[in-house]
Amino acid sequence: MPTNRQVLLRSRPQGIPRAEHFELAETPLPPLQPGQFRIRNRFLSVDPAMRGWVSAVANYSKPVGIGEVMRAEAAGEVCETRHPEFAIGDRVTGYFGWQHYAVSDGTNVGWRVPPDFDLPLSAALGVLGMNGLTAYFGLLDVGQPKAGDTVVVSTAAGAVGSCVGQLARIAGCRAVGIAGGAHKAALCRDEFGFDAAIDYKGATDLDAALRDACPRGIDVYFDNTAGAISDAVAPQLNVGARVAVCGTASVSSWDPWPQGPRVERHLLVKRARMQGFLIFDYQPRFDEARRRLADWVRRGLIRYREDFLDGIDAAPDAIAGLYRGENLGKRLIRLDPY
Amino acid sequence: MPTNRQVLLRSRPQGIPRAEHFELAETPLPPLQPGQFRIRNRFLSVDPAMRGWVSAVANYSKPVGIGEVMRAEAAGEVCETRHPEFAIGDRVTGYFGWQHYAVSDGTNVGWRVPPDFDLPLSAALGVLGMNGLTAYFGLLDVGQPKAGDTVVVSTAAGAVGSCVGQLARIAGCRAVGIAGGAHKAALCRDEFGFDAAIDYKGATDLDAALRDACPRGIDVYFDNTAGAISDAVAPQLNVGARVAVCGTASVSSWDPWPQGPRVERHLLVKRARMQGFLIFDYQPRFDEARRRLADWVRRGLIRYREDFLDGIDAAPDAIAGLYRGENLGKRLIRLDPY
C-alpha cells in the first residue's frame, strides 16, 4: 500500500502565499468507508484564486485551516472504490486538494470526465476547467459582448485571459490583450489571435498604447488585475460599457485596503457597469460551457498553453510563481508517474 | 411687449457653480418664426446635475457656453404661437433654461402636460419630472429591488432620494435613508415613511449606524453621493447586491481626480454590480413612469416636498445652496406672478 503525500497549510500568509507557508507530509492511506472511493490525482491545479482561499479576509469560501491539505482542483482516476456509481478507472475532477490520493463520497466531484472524452486529461483543469469556465461565463454572461465590440482583457496571456481573447474573437469582437512582457504580448497576438496586445511593463505610456489598440474605445473590459491597468482602462470605456471583475492580481494585499481613482464618475458618464462574478454560481450551466469550449478547442478556435511543474514538491512555491509572472499558460503540478 | 429676463453663464466654475459664475440679462423678446411658439416659464428647476452641465470635464452633454442662457428644465405655458400643434395655454415642460420666456419649435419639449392633469404644475418638474423619473428608473430598472430586500439611498431627504425610499417601500423593501442632519433624517422617517434613517453628520460611527439600520445587509444601494458614505456602504453589500450610481454630490471636484478605497474586491466577493445610468436613455418609457408615479402620488403612497425660491434673482446662488444642503425637497425658482 502506498502512502499519501500531501501539501498542508503551515501558516497564514499576509498577501501572496509562498513556499514557507506550506509543508509536505507523508500519511498513511485511510481505509475506505462504504460509499467512498479513492482518487489517484494525476494533475493538481495552481490558480491565482488560491491566494484568497488561504486569506483570513472575508471571501466567498471558508479559508483553508492551518494544518489542512491545501484546497485545489485536481484531476485523476478512481483507484479503489466502495461507491456503487464510481468504478476503478473512472476519470474525475474536483476539489481533491494538493495531494497524491484523495478520498471522496462523490459530493466534491466537479466533473465526471466522459469515457469518450478525446482531449488530454490536463485540459479538464484548464481550458475545460475553472479557467475556461471563468472566461466563458465572465465574458459571455457578464461582459455581454456584441459583434464589433472592442474587448480588453488583462493578464491576457494567462489561462483565463487567453481564453477570453479567443472567445471575444469567436463573438466577432476586436480582442485586445494586456500582458506583462514583450514575449507574452507576442504570444497573445501570434498564438492566441488577439487583434492587438500591449506589454504594460514595456509601455512608456499605457494610456496612449490603449488608445492606439482601441481606436473605437472599449466596450467590454475583463478585469483580472485591478490596479494601474484597470485605472488606465476606465477613462476609455465607451457608453454602455461592461466591466467583468474577475480578479485582482495586481493588488498584493488588501490590508491596508488599497486606494485608487474613484470609479463613480466614469460609470455615471458612460452609463457603464462593473460586475463581480463567481464561477460557482454558474454550476448548473457547466455542462453547456464544457461542451461548447471542447468543440471550439477541437476546431482550433481556442488554443491553450500549459505550464507543467513535475512532482508535488514543486507545489508550495507554485502560487507565488504565478504572481512573479513566470508561467506561460495554465500552471499544473504533474504527478509522477503519468 | 415685456422683455425677457435671463440668467447667463458668466464664467466656468471649478467645482460647484456659485452666484458669481452667472449674470442676469434683460433682452427683448425675438419675434416668432413660423413653426415656433413662446413659453412663459412658471417654474425653473434647480438640480445638482447642473454642476456637470457647466463643467468643462467630459460629461454626457455639451457644456453650456459662456454667455449662454443657463440650461435648466422649466415648466410653463404657451403664451404666443406660430406652431400648428401648440396652442396658447398649453402647459409644457422642457429644457427652456433659466429665463422668463423661451422660444421653442417643439423639439425641446419634454412633456406636454395633459389638459386633465390634476396635480400642481410644479410637480411636473419634481416628482413627475427628472427627479421622479430618476428615482423610478434608477431604483426599479438598475437596482432591481425584490420584496424583502434592504434598499439604502443617500441624500435621502432630497427630491430623488425621498422618492427612491418610497418606491422601495412600494416594492416591499426595507428602505433606509442616509441624510445630512437630524432634521432631514427625521423627515425621511416621519414624512417619507423610511424604515430607518441615518444622520451621517451626527453619526459618530457610520459603519455601526449602517449595521444597526441594515441588520440583514444591503441589497440595493442608490448612490447619490459617492465619497465617504458610499465607502461605508460597500463593505455591507450582500451577495448579488446592485449599486445604482446616480450622482456624486459629495465629490466637490474631479480635478484632481479623487481617490477612494478600491471597489473591485467588494464586487468580486459579493458578486455585486455597480452601474451608472442616465435618465435620458429611458425617454421611450417616460410616459409609463409618469403615469405610475402620478397614480402613487394621488394615492398618497409617494409624498414630495418642494423648496420654492421666489424670483429669477434667486437662481444664480441656488445650485450652490443645494450643495450647502439648505433645501428640504425639490428646489424650484417660482417666477412672479404665478
XYZ file of C-alpha atoms in Angstrom:
676
model
C 0.000 0.000 0.000
C 1.492 3.348 -0.945
C 1.400 6.295 1.431
C -0.107 9.645 0.647
C 1.946 12.781 0.100
C 0.152 15.988 0.947
C 0.834 19.717 0.976
C -0.517 21.245 4.189
C -1.059 24.910 5.005
C 1.513 25.698 7.681
C 0.856 29.358 8.412
C -1.454 32.051 7.123
C 0.246 34.440 4.704
C -0.261 38.194 4.608
C -0.722 38.598 0.877
C 0.704 36.078 -1.533
C 1.287 32.526 -0.227
C 4.894 31.351 -0.619
C 6.756 28.099 -0.139
C 7.359 28.833 3.550
C 3.595 28.882 4.236
C 3.260 25.188 3.328
C 4.767 21.904 4.426
C 4.857 18.421 2.938
C 3.534 15.477 4.929
C 3.509 11.732 4.412
C 0.463 9.999 5.781
C -0.977 6.501 5.539
C -3.980 5.983 3.276
C -7.096 5.675 5.400
C -9.312 2.654 4.689
C -12.436 3.432 2.655
C -15.870 3.512 4.246
C -18.896 2.243 2.339
C -19.965 4.905 -0.193
C -16.413 6.209 -0.590
C -13.835 5.883 -3.331
C -10.196 6.810 -3.676
C -8.811 9.072 -6.408
C -5.262 8.909 -7.602
C -4.543 12.502 -8.608
C -2.668 12.986 -11.868
C -2.703 16.776 -12.140
C -3.016 19.399 -9.407
C -4.151 22.878 -10.319
C -2.327 26.080 -9.367
C -4.551 29.162 -9.532
C -4.249 32.830 -8.611
C -7.519 32.492 -6.689
C -5.789 30.210 -4.181
C -4.383 33.311 -2.565
C -7.901 34.156 -1.478
C -8.570 30.645 -0.171
C -5.821 30.920 2.459
C -6.574 34.528 3.364
C -8.325 35.418 6.599
C -10.019 38.387 4.881
C -13.710 37.935 4.041
C -14.095 35.826 0.946
C -16.595 33.651 -0.844
C -15.426 30.469 0.870
C -14.158 29.433 4.291
C -10.371 29.810 4.464
C -8.254 26.642 4.452
C -7.375 25.808 8.052
C -3.804 25.645 9.359
C -2.622 22.022 9.103
C -5.226 21.161 6.455
C -4.478 19.886 2.967
C -4.262 22.861 0.595
C -7.519 23.243 -1.289
C -7.033 22.767 -5.025
C -8.723 21.396 -8.038
C -7.227 18.179 -9.289
C -7.814 15.581 -11.975
C -7.244 11.879 -11.581
C -8.808 8.482 -11.733
C -10.582 6.217 -9.324
C -8.116 3.621 -7.994
C -10.207 1.962 -5.274
C -13.944 2.093 -4.683
C -16.723 1.229 -2.266
C -19.125 3.568 -4.106
C -21.704 1.971 -6.402
C -21.523 4.740 -9.022
C -17.764 5.202 -9.310
C -15.740 2.372 -10.873
C -11.988 1.866 -10.934
C -10.552 3.781 -13.885
C -13.257 6.468 -13.939
C -11.707 9.873 -14.527
C -12.868 12.753 -12.365
C -12.011 16.328 -11.485
C -12.868 18.054 -8.239
C -11.558 19.794 -5.151
C -9.304 16.880 -4.231
C -6.516 19.082 -2.838
C -2.773 19.204 -3.229
C -2.097 15.523 -2.517
C -1.395 12.259 -4.315
C -4.539 10.480 -3.152
C -7.921 11.795 -2.132
C -10.976 10.111 -0.638
C -14.374 11.226 -1.909
C -18.024 10.321 -1.439
C -18.808 11.941 -4.791
C -20.044 15.276 -3.444
C -16.813 17.124 -4.217
C -16.552 15.781 -7.765
C -16.705 18.691 -10.199
C -16.814 16.760 -13.444
C -17.090 13.113 -14.360
C -14.950 13.044 -17.472
C -16.951 11.150 -20.116
C -15.348 7.853 -21.273
C -15.238 9.154 -24.839
C -13.505 12.406 -23.882
C -10.809 12.766 -26.527
C -8.768 15.714 -25.200
C -5.896 15.416 -22.694
C -6.990 14.956 -19.072
C -4.976 18.044 -18.091
C -7.314 20.173 -20.224
C -10.083 19.297 -17.783
C -8.328 21.570 -15.245
C -7.608 24.444 -17.626
C -9.436 25.297 -20.768
C -12.294 22.929 -19.870
C -11.969 23.509 -16.136
C -12.226 26.559 -13.920
C -10.158 28.735 -16.266
C -12.176 28.099 -19.386
C -15.451 28.262 -17.466
C -14.391 31.554 -15.883
C -13.582 33.026 -19.287
C -16.818 31.669 -20.746
C -19.279 32.979 -18.151
C -17.320 36.115 -17.291
C -17.067 37.228 -20.878
C -20.280 35.927 -22.396
C -22.632 36.320 -19.437
C -21.250 39.290 -17.502
C -19.478 41.076 -20.372
C -22.251 40.538 -22.936
C -20.060 41.170 -25.994
C -21.719 42.106 -29.273
C -20.132 41.672 -32.695
C -17.998 44.707 -33.444
C -17.304 45.495 -29.789
C -13.782 46.036 -28.532
C -12.944 43.641 -25.692
C -9.905 44.301 -23.496
C -8.556 41.683 -21.095
C -5.729 41.923 -18.566
C -3.304 39.031 -17.797
C -4.120 38.218 -21.398
C -1.510 35.502 -21.911
C -2.741 33.565 -18.877
C -5.079 30.597 -18.745
C -8.194 32.727 -18.331
C -7.098 35.762 -20.349
C -6.038 33.821 -23.434
C -9.388 32.071 -23.486
C -11.252 35.381 -23.057
C -9.473 36.837 -26.080
C -10.296 33.864 -28.247
C -13.926 33.822 -27.101
C -14.106 37.528 -27.952
C -12.853 36.750 -31.466
C -15.425 33.960 -31.807
C -18.087 36.510 -30.788
C -16.960 38.821 -33.605
C -15.199 41.343 -31.384
C -11.876 43.111 -31.572
C -9.738 41.405 -28.900
C -7.059 43.466 -27.156
C -4.801 41.888 -24.569
C -2.710 43.467 -21.835
C 0.141 41.299 -20.614
C 3.395 41.715 -18.719
C 6.351 41.390 -21.060
C 7.019 41.534 -24.778
C 7.073 37.747 -25.048
C 3.622 37.398 -23.505
C 2.216 40.172 -25.693
C 3.626 38.428 -28.770
C 2.086 35.162 -27.605
C -1.322 36.888 -27.399
C -1.038 38.062 -30.983
C 0.726 35.133 -32.604
C -0.653 32.123 -30.794
C -3.990 33.261 -29.397
C -5.027 35.508 -32.280
C -5.614 38.751 -30.403
C -6.011 41.738 -32.739
C -3.602 43.720 -30.581
C -1.644 43.183 -27.399
C 0.070 45.624 -25.076
C 3.108 44.860 -22.940
C 2.250 47.055 -19.962
C 5.711 46.598 -18.482
C 7.397 47.869 -21.633
C 4.856 50.593 -22.474
C 6.088 54.096 -21.665
C 2.545 55.452 -21.933
C -0.155 52.879 -21.211
C -2.951 55.389 -21.940
C -1.577 56.059 -25.413
C -0.962 52.362 -26.048
C -4.576 51.629 -25.131
C -5.864 54.408 -27.374
C -3.809 53.007 -30.256
C -5.026 49.470 -29.651
C -8.663 50.535 -29.114
C -9.377 53.284 -31.670
C -13.142 52.894 -31.150
C -12.924 52.830 -27.334
C -13.542 49.895 -25.008
C -16.910 48.154 -24.780
C -16.013 45.224 -22.554
C -13.178 45.008 -20.041
C -12.436 41.632 -18.499
C -10.530 42.652 -15.396
C -8.072 40.158 -13.931
C -5.843 42.692 -12.213
C -7.491 45.815 -10.762
C -4.741 48.381 -10.034
C -2.994 50.645 -12.507
C -4.091 48.682 -15.586
C -7.766 48.970 -14.704
C -7.310 52.638 -13.843
C -5.957 53.206 -17.356
C -8.863 51.334 -18.934
C -11.640 53.186 -17.069
C -11.398 56.567 -18.864
C -11.501 54.830 -22.251
C -14.718 52.904 -21.607
C -17.477 53.552 -24.114
C -21.060 54.473 -23.327
C -22.794 51.320 -22.097
C -19.525 49.502 -21.364
C -19.402 46.382 -19.213
C -16.565 45.559 -16.819
C -16.421 41.944 -15.650
C -14.441 41.901 -12.407
C -12.713 38.530 -12.273
C -9.564 39.004 -10.236
C -7.248 41.481 -8.579
C -3.832 40.065 -9.456
C -2.070 43.419 -9.252
C -3.152 44.076 -5.663
C -0.577 42.447 -3.417
C -2.534 42.972 -0.203
C -5.973 44.197 0.924
C -4.721 45.083 4.390
C -4.422 48.019 4.463
C -7.127 48.439 1.828
C -5.600 49.978 -1.309
C -6.810 53.296 -2.717
C -7.413 54.142 -6.350
C -9.148 56.720 -8.507
C -12.880 56.758 -7.755
C -14.920 54.960 -10.421
C -18.348 56.544 -9.918
C -17.951 59.342 -12.422
C -16.786 57.001 -15.182
C -19.740 54.698 -14.533
C -22.145 57.614 -14.491
C -20.955 59.493 -17.559
C -20.566 56.268 -19.557
C -23.668 54.555 -18.152
C -21.268 51.700 -17.598
C -21.472 48.642 -15.390
C -18.884 46.920 -13.201
C -19.847 43.478 -12.029
C -18.068 40.857 -9.999
C -18.846 37.209 -10.601
C -18.004 33.854 -9.157
C -17.864 30.833 -11.348
C -19.576 28.537 -8.816
C -22.814 30.474 -9.292
C -22.922 29.085 -12.854
C -22.626 25.414 -11.890
C -25.940 24.400 -13.495
C -24.553 25.575 -16.841
C -21.089 23.978 -16.653
C -22.010 21.123 -18.989
C -23.212 23.535 -21.679
C -19.990 25.542 -21.357
C -17.671 22.488 -21.383
C -19.401 21.117 -24.477
C -19.033 24.368 -26.393
C -15.471 25.018 -25.214
C -14.384 21.469 -26.161
C -15.941 21.924 -29.564
C -14.024 25.173 -30.132
C -10.791 23.516 -28.943
C -11.256 20.634 -31.386
C -11.911 23.068 -34.233
C -8.758 25.017 -33.402
C -10.670 28.174 -32.476
C -9.417 28.028 -28.904
C -5.793 27.203 -28.210
C -4.302 26.812 -24.792
C -0.897 26.541 -23.167
C 0.091 24.504 -20.177
C 2.960 25.064 -17.791
C 3.832 21.795 -16.060
C 5.799 21.537 -12.853
C 6.797 17.957 -12.121
C 6.223 16.442 -8.720
C 4.338 17.597 -5.662
C 7.483 19.145 -4.147
C 7.034 21.978 -6.663
C 3.598 22.896 -5.309
C 4.434 25.092 -2.282
C 6.200 27.760 -4.359
C 3.905 27.473 -7.355
C 1.326 30.135 -6.408
C 3.986 32.746 -5.703
C 5.455 31.881 -9.102
C 2.178 32.855 -10.765
C 2.400 36.284 -9.154
C 6.037 36.553 -10.266
C 4.664 36.064 -13.772
C 6.935 33.106 -14.507
C 4.372 30.838 -16.172
C 3.117 30.885 -19.730
C -0.288 29.267 -19.695
C -2.161 27.158 -17.202
C 0.101 26.056 -14.346
C -0.281 22.423 -13.283
C 1.588 20.094 -10.960
C 2.104 16.836 -12.848
C 2.358 13.891 -10.503
C 4.781 11.123 -11.288
C 4.197 8.751 -12.981
C 1.723 9.805 -15.621
C -44.369 93.731 -25.014
C -42.481 92.544 -21.930
C -38.759 91.935 -22.063
C -37.088 88.677 -21.192
C -35.001 88.198 -18.062
C -32.334 85.554 -18.384
C -29.569 84.016 -16.281
C -26.408 83.652 -18.381
C -23.301 81.629 -17.604
C -20.615 84.237 -16.997
C -17.563 82.086 -16.249
C -16.799 78.417 -15.922
C -16.584 77.259 -12.309
C -14.029 74.834 -10.949
C -16.369 72.605 -8.983
C -19.668 73.936 -7.709
C -21.224 76.848 -9.634
C -21.918 79.875 -7.431
C -23.710 83.195 -7.843
C -20.560 84.846 -9.211
C -20.479 82.449 -12.173
C -23.770 83.801 -13.528
C -25.190 87.148 -14.579
C -28.686 88.450 -15.195
C -29.564 89.992 -18.529
C -32.597 91.788 -19.910
C -33.219 91.174 -23.556
C -36.044 91.931 -25.965
C -38.316 89.068 -26.982
C -37.415 87.965 -30.512
C -40.316 87.707 -32.989
C -41.518 84.156 -33.641
C -40.743 82.376 -36.886
C -43.305 80.052 -38.465
C -43.289 76.726 -36.566
C -42.223 78.379 -33.304
C -44.075 79.182 -30.106
C -43.224 81.104 -26.969
C -43.371 79.668 -23.464
C -43.877 81.749 -20.386
C -41.957 79.855 -17.727
C -43.653 79.464 -14.375
C -41.135 77.273 -12.569
C -37.411 76.847 -13.181
C -35.704 73.752 -11.918
C -32.546 73.730 -9.779
C -30.726 70.402 -9.863
C -27.422 69.033 -8.552
C -26.709 67.744 -12.078
C -26.409 71.342 -13.316
C -22.916 71.362 -11.891
C -21.963 68.878 -14.585
C -23.647 70.905 -17.330
C -21.321 73.855 -16.790
C -18.204 71.752 -16.233
C -15.512 71.500 -18.881
C -14.792 67.906 -17.779
C -16.122 65.153 -20.071
C -19.809 64.623 -19.499
C -22.883 63.221 -21.173
C -23.820 66.554 -22.753
C -22.048 69.540 -24.279
C -21.237 72.113 -21.596
C -23.262 75.328 -21.508
C -21.267 78.015 -23.314
C -20.084 81.216 -21.677
C -22.703 83.925 -22.299
C -25.432 81.368 -22.975
C -28.666 81.018 -21.022
C -28.152 78.511 -18.214
C -29.560 75.142 -19.230
C -32.433 74.098 -16.976
C -35.703 72.289 -17.033
C -38.686 74.573 -16.716
C -42.453 74.370 -16.748
C -44.742 76.971 -18.214
C -47.476 77.621 -20.679
C -47.615 78.660 -24.293
C -48.267 82.395 -24.499
C -47.804 83.018 -28.229
C -47.722 80.566 -31.099
C -46.970 80.102 -34.785
C -46.853 76.318 -34.365
C -49.869 74.327 -35.561
C -49.698 71.799 -32.705
C -49.145 74.114 -29.738
C -51.996 76.388 -28.694
C -51.983 79.299 -26.270
C -52.493 77.981 -22.751
C -50.939 74.572 -23.412
C -48.736 73.556 -20.484
C -45.332 72.130 -21.253
C -42.063 71.187 -19.587
C -38.687 71.075 -21.273
C -35.175 72.426 -21.357
C -36.338 76.028 -21.576
C -33.492 77.436 -19.489
C -33.256 79.870 -16.618
C -35.306 82.663 -18.181
C -38.799 84.128 -18.104
C -39.607 83.384 -21.723
C -38.359 80.716 -24.091
C -38.870 80.102 -27.792
C -39.358 76.533 -28.942
C -40.077 74.637 -32.129
C -41.338 71.732 -30.045
C -38.162 69.648 -30.183
C -37.021 70.592 -26.675
C -40.398 69.924 -25.095
C -40.024 67.141 -22.529
C -43.662 66.672 -21.623
C -46.922 68.061 -22.890
C -48.888 68.231 -19.674
C -52.302 66.665 -20.381
C -55.259 69.080 -20.058
C -56.811 66.881 -17.379
C -53.619 66.751 -15.294
C -54.889 67.284 -11.754
C -51.628 67.732 -9.806
C -49.775 71.048 -9.374
C -47.716 72.123 -12.395
C -44.599 72.320 -10.196
C -44.830 68.555 -9.665
C -44.064 68.143 -13.357
C -40.509 69.278 -12.582
C -40.028 67.182 -9.463
C -41.813 64.026 -8.545
C -43.190 63.661 -12.085
C -40.157 65.236 -13.728
C -36.479 64.367 -13.828
C -36.322 63.633 -10.090
C -39.164 61.162 -10.002
C -38.091 59.585 -13.283
C -34.526 59.254 -11.998
C -35.750 57.532 -8.852
C -38.088 55.317 -10.859
C -35.648 54.001 -13.453
C -32.586 54.070 -11.217
C -34.253 52.062 -8.493
C -36.599 49.803 -10.427
C -34.543 49.223 -13.564
C -30.937 49.458 -12.405
C -31.439 48.483 -8.757
C -33.907 45.653 -9.454
C -35.316 45.521 -5.919
C -37.111 42.369 -4.774
C -39.594 42.218 -1.928
C -37.702 41.754 1.329
C -34.538 43.451 0.072
C -32.879 46.220 2.028
C -32.534 49.385 -0.069
C -30.201 52.171 1.069
C -30.254 55.615 -0.533
C -28.010 58.614 0.091
C -29.263 62.251 0.062
C -32.424 60.512 1.187
C -34.415 63.632 2.084
C -33.850 65.154 -1.354
C -36.132 65.149 -4.357
C -34.685 61.954 -5.804
C -33.789 60.184 -2.556
C -37.184 60.651 -0.922
C -38.850 59.179 -3.985
C -36.404 56.241 -4.053
C -37.239 55.374 -0.460
C -40.965 55.460 -1.103
C -40.617 53.384 -4.283
C -38.583 50.879 -2.274
C -41.422 50.632 0.248
C -43.940 50.163 -2.566
C -41.719 47.329 -3.865
C -41.900 45.620 -0.465
C -38.354 46.501 0.607
C -36.855 47.828 3.796
C -35.976 51.460 2.989
C -33.002 53.024 4.758
C -32.075 56.643 4.141
C -28.821 58.484 4.734
C -29.201 62.243 5.048
C -27.216 65.161 6.396
C -28.737 66.427 9.628
C -31.115 65.183 12.289
C -33.994 67.145 10.817
C -33.583 65.552 7.383
C -33.277 62.086 8.882
C -36.479 62.674 10.842
C -38.188 63.858 7.664
C -37.207 60.581 5.961
C -38.817 58.558 8.716
C -41.806 60.697 9.582
C -42.868 62.141 6.260
C -41.466 59.751 3.657
C -42.002 56.515 5.581
C -38.444 55.168 5.546
C -37.963 52.233 7.915
C -34.790 53.831 9.216
C -32.748 56.945 8.517
C -29.209 57.880 9.465
C -27.922 61.402 10.005
C -24.407 60.923 8.698
C -23.303 64.295 10.027
C -24.382 63.411 13.542
C -23.305 59.758 13.474
C -20.120 59.076 15.422
C -19.736 55.694 13.724
C -21.373 55.484 10.319
C -20.411 51.805 9.904
C -22.163 50.885 13.125
C -25.178 53.049 12.287
C -25.483 51.267 8.944
C -25.201 47.845 10.574
C -27.940 48.801 13.009
C -30.188 50.121 10.245
C -29.476 47.175 7.915
C -29.383 44.048 10.078
C -29.716 41.793 7.016
C -27.106 43.675 4.947
C -27.668 45.869 1.900
C -29.144 44.503 -1.340
C -29.582 47.726 -3.289
C -27.670 50.972 -2.857
C -28.930 54.028 -4.706
C -25.834 56.202 -4.709
C -26.331 59.949 -4.954
C -23.084 60.935 -3.269
C -20.038 58.709 -3.842
C -17.395 59.590 -1.223
C -17.279 58.519 2.399
C -20.938 57.443 2.527
C -20.543 55.047 -0.390
C -17.282 53.758 1.060
C -19.141 52.873 4.247
C -21.899 51.112 2.311
C -19.611 48.945 0.142
C -18.400 46.502 2.837
C -22.005 45.862 3.924
C -23.307 44.900 0.486
C -24.897 41.470 0.288
C -24.110 38.760 -2.241
C -25.701 39.782 -5.534
C -26.114 43.426 -4.493
C -26.829 46.156 -7.026
C -25.445 49.692 -6.789
C -27.199 52.276 -8.949
C -24.759 55.151 -9.448
C -26.876 58.271 -9.830
C -24.775 61.161 -8.600
C -21.603 62.204 -6.845
C -22.829 65.019 -4.605
C -20.090 64.546 -2.024
C -17.271 64.999 -4.524
C -16.584 68.713 -4.744
C -14.203 68.466 -7.712
C -12.944 65.839 -10.177
C -9.786 67.791 -10.892
C -7.600 66.440 -9.442
C -9.426 63.130 -9.617
C -10.322 61.970 -6.075
C -9.050 58.694 -4.646
C -11.033 56.194 -2.611
C -10.898 52.599 -1.437
C -10.777 50.250 -4.449
C -14.137 48.590 -5.126
C -13.043 45.506 -7.077
C -12.737 43.165 -4.141
C -16.177 44.048 -2.796
C -17.705 43.481 -6.223
C -15.872 40.184 -6.625
C -16.530 38.660 -3.222
C -20.168 39.793 -3.242
C -20.755 39.152 -6.960
C -22.136 42.658 -6.877
C -22.810 45.145 -9.628
C -22.237 48.908 -9.853
C -23.993 50.599 -12.710
C -24.253 54.192 -13.799
C -27.354 55.349 -15.602
C -28.654 58.415 -17.329
C -32.311 59.189 -17.316
C -32.391 60.337 -20.943
C -31.717 56.766 -22.069
C -35.173 55.865 -20.736
C -37.091 58.518 -22.690
C -39.311 55.996 -24.523
C -40.636 54.853 -21.135
C -41.229 58.274 -19.543
C -44.987 58.140 -20.113
C -45.271 54.781 -18.361
C -43.255 56.112 -15.426
C -45.174 59.407 -15.141
C -48.486 57.549 -15.181
C -47.463 55.207 -12.406
C -45.777 57.914 -10.324
C -48.823 60.198 -10.608
C -51.038 57.332 -9.532
C -48.905 56.688 -6.452
C -48.880 60.407 -5.621
C -52.682 60.556 -5.814
C -53.000 57.503 -3.574
C -50.669 59.069 -1.006
C -48.007 56.389 -1.474
C -45.495 58.949 -2.689
C -45.187 62.276 -0.942
C -42.926 65.077 -2.024
C -41.614 68.363 -0.721
C -40.883 71.493 -2.646
C -38.499 74.292 -1.774
C -39.541 77.453 -3.603
C -37.281 80.425 -4.168
C -39.210 83.409 -5.480
C -37.982 85.334 -8.480
C -35.272 84.711 -11.013
C -32.777 86.784 -8.995
C -32.531 83.806 -6.639
C -31.352 81.467 -9.390
C -27.591 82.212 -9.557
C -26.924 81.109 -5.969
C -29.469 78.310 -5.981
C -27.200 75.439 -7.129
C -24.550 76.243 -4.543
C -27.345 76.242 -1.977
C -28.172 72.642 -2.866
C -24.605 71.655 -2.119
C -24.761 73.595 1.148
C -27.690 71.320 1.990
C -30.040 74.215 2.695
C -33.112 72.886 0.845
C -35.701 70.405 2.026
C -37.210 68.869 -1.072
C -37.189 69.776 -4.730
C -35.739 73.248 -5.286
C -37.634 75.428 -7.746
C -37.465 79.053 -8.791
C -41.042 80.345 -8.802
C -41.481 83.163 -11.257
C -43.731 86.053 -10.361
C -46.630 86.176 -10.802
C -47.982 82.678 -10.556
